[in-house]
PDB file of C-alpha atoms in Angstrom:
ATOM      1  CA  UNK A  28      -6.949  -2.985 -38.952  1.00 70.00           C
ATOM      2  CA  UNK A  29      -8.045  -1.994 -35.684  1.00 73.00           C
ATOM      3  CA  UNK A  30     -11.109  -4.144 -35.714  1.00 78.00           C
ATOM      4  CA  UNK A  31      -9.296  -7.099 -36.978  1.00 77.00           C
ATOM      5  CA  UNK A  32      -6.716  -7.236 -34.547  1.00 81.00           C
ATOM      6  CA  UNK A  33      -9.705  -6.572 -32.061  1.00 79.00           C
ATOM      7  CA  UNK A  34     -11.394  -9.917 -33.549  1.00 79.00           C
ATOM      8  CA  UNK A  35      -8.945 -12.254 -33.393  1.00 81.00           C
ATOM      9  CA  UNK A  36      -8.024 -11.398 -29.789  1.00 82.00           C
ATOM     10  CA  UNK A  37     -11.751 -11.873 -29.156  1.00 82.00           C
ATOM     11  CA  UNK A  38     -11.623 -15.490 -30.623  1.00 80.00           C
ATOM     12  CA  UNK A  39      -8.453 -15.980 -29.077  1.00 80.00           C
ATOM     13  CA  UNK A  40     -10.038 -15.655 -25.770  1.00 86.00           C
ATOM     14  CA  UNK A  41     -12.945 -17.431 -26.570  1.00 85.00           C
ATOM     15  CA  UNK A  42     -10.610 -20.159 -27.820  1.00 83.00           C
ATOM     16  CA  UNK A  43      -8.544 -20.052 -24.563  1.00 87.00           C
ATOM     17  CA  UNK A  44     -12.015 -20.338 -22.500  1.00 89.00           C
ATOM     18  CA  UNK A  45     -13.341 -23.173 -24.424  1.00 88.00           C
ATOM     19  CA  UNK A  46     -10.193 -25.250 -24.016  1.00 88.00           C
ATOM     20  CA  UNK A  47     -10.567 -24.526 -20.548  1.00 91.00           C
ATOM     21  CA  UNK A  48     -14.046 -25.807 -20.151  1.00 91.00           C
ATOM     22  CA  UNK A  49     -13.348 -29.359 -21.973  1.00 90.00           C
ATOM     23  CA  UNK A  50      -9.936 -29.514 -20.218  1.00 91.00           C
ATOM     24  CA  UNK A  51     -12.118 -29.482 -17.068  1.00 93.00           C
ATOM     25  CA  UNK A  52     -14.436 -31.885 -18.309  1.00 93.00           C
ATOM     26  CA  UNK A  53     -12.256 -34.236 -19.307  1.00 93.00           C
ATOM     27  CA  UNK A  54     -10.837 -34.542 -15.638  1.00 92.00           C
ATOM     28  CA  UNK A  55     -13.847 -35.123 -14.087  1.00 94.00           C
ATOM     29  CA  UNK A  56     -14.596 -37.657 -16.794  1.00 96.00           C
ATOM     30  CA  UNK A  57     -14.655 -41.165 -15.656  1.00 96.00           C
ATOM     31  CA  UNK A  58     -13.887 -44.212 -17.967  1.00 97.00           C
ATOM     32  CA  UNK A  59     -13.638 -47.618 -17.539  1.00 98.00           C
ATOM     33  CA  UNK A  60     -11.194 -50.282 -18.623  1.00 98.00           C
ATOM     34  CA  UNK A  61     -12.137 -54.178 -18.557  1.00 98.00           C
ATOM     35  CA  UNK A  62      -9.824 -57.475 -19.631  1.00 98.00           C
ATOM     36  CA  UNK A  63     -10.666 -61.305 -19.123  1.00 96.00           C
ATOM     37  CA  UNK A  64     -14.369 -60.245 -20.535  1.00 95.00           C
ATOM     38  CA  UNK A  65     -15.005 -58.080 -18.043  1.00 96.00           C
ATOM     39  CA  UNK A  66     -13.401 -60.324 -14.807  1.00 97.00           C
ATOM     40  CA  UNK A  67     -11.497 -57.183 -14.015  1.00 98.00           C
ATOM     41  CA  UNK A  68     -12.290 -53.689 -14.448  1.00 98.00           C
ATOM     42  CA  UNK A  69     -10.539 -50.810 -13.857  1.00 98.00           C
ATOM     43  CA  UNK A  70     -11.997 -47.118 -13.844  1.00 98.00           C
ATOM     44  CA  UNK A  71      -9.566 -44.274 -14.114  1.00 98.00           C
ATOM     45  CA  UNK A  72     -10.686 -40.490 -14.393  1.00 97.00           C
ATOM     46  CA  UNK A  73      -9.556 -38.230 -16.770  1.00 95.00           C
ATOM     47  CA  UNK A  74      -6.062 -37.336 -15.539  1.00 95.00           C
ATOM     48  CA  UNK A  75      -5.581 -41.066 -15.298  1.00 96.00           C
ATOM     49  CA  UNK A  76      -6.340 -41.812 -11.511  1.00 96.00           C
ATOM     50  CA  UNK A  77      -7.539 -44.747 -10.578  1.00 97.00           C
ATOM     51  CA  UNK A  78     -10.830 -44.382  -8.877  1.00 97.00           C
ATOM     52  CA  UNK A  79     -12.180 -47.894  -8.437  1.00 97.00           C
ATOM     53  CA  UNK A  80     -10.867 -51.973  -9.113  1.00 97.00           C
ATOM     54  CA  UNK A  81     -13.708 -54.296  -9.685  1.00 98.00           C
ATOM     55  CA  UNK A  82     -12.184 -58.025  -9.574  1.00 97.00           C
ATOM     56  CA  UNK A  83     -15.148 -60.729 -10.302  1.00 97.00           C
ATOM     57  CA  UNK A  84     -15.003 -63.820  -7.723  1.00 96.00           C
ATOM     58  CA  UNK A  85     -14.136 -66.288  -9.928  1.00 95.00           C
ATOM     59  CA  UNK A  86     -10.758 -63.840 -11.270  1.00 94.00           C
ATOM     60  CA  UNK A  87      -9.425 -64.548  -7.531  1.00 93.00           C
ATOM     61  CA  UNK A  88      -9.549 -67.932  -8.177  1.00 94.00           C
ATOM     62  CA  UNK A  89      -6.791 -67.859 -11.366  1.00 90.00           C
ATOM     63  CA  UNK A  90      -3.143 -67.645 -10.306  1.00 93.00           C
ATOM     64  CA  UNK A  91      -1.636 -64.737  -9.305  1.00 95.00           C
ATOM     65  CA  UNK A  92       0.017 -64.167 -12.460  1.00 96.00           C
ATOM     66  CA  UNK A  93      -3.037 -64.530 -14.428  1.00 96.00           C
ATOM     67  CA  UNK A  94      -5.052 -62.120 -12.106  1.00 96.00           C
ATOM     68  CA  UNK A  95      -1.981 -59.320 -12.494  1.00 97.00           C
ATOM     69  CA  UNK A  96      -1.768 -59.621 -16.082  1.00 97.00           C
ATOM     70  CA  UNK A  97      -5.705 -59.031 -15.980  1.00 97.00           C
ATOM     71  CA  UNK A  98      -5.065 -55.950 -13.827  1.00 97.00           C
ATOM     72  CA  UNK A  99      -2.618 -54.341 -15.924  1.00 98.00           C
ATOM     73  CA  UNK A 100      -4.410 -55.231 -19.326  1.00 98.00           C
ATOM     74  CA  UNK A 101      -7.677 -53.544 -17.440  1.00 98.00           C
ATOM     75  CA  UNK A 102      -5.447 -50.260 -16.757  1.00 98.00           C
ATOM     76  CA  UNK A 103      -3.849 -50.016 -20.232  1.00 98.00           C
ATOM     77  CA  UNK A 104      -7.862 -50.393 -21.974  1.00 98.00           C
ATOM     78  CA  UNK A 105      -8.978 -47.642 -19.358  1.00 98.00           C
ATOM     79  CA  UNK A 106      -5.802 -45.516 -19.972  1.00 98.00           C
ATOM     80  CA  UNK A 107      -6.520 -46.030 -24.354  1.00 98.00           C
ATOM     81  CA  UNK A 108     -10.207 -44.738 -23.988  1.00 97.00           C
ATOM     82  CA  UNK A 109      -9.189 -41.840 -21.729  1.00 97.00           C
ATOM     83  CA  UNK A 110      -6.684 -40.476 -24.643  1.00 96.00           C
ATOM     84  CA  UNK A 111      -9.309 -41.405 -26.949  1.00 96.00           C
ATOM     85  CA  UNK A 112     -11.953 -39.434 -25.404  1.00 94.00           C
ATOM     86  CA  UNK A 113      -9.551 -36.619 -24.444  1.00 93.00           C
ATOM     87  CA  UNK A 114      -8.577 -36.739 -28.115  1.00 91.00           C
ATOM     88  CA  UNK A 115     -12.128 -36.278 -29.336  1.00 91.00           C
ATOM     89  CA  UNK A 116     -13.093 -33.660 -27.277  1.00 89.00           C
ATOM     90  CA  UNK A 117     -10.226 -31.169 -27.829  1.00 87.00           C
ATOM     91  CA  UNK A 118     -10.557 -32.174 -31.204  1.00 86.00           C
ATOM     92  CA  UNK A 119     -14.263 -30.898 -31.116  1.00 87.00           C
ATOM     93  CA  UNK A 120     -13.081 -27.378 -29.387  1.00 83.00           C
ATOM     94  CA  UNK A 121     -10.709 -27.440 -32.083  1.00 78.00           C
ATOM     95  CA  UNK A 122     -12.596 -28.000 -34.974  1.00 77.00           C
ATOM     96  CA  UNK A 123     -12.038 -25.264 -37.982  1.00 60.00           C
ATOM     97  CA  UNK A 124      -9.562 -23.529 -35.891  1.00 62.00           C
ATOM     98  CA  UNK A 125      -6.581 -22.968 -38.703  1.00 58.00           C
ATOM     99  CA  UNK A 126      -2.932 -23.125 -37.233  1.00 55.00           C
ATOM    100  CA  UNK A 127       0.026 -22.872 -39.103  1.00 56.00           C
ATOM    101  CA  UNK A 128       1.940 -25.969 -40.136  1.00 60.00           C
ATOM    102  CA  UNK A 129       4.387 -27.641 -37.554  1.00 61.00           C
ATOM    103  CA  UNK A 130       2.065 -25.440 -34.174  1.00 54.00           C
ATOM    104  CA  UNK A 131       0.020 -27.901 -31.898  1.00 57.00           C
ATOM    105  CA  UNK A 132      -1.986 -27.065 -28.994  1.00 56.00           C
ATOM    106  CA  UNK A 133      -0.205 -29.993 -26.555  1.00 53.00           C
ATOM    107  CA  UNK A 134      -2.668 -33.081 -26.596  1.00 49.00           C
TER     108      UNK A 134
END
């Protein structure tokens, strides 16, 4: 019984470490958002900050309106493939790991 209980706090660790590690990675991921094919891009990292706006020339020359809308449809693709991604890897740490019904792990 010993052993057993021994085990699982072993994989329970190992578990804790390896959520650790992609919870890391996936902040110093970088991802990139783009609307008006790819007029304006927006890159956000993985805790959603934005680290860089790319506006193409001919975007400034739209209305203001138009280039906004751009802007925010550029941060809401970016923000999408950031949960995505964050998704997928905790889903890989994850994988196999049997929890009861109605426990989840917060992402």
């Amino acid at each position: 019984m010993k052993q057993a209980i021994g085990q699982i706090m072993r994989q329970a660790q190992q578990m804790q470490e390896n959520l650790k590690r992609a919870q890391d990675e996936i902040a110093r991921m970088e991802v990139t958002g783009q609307a008006g094919a790819g007029m304006v891009k927006v890159t956000l990292s993985g805790k959603y900050q934005a680290r860089r706006v790319e506006i193409a020339p001919e975007a400034l020359q739209e209305g203001k309106e138009f280039l906004e809308d751009l802007i925010a449809a550029a941060i809401n693709d970016a923000a999408q493939k950031v949960e995505d991604a964050s998704k997928a890897r905790m889903a890989q740490v994850t994988a196999g790991l049997q929890l009861p019904p109605g426990v989840h792990l917060g992402f």
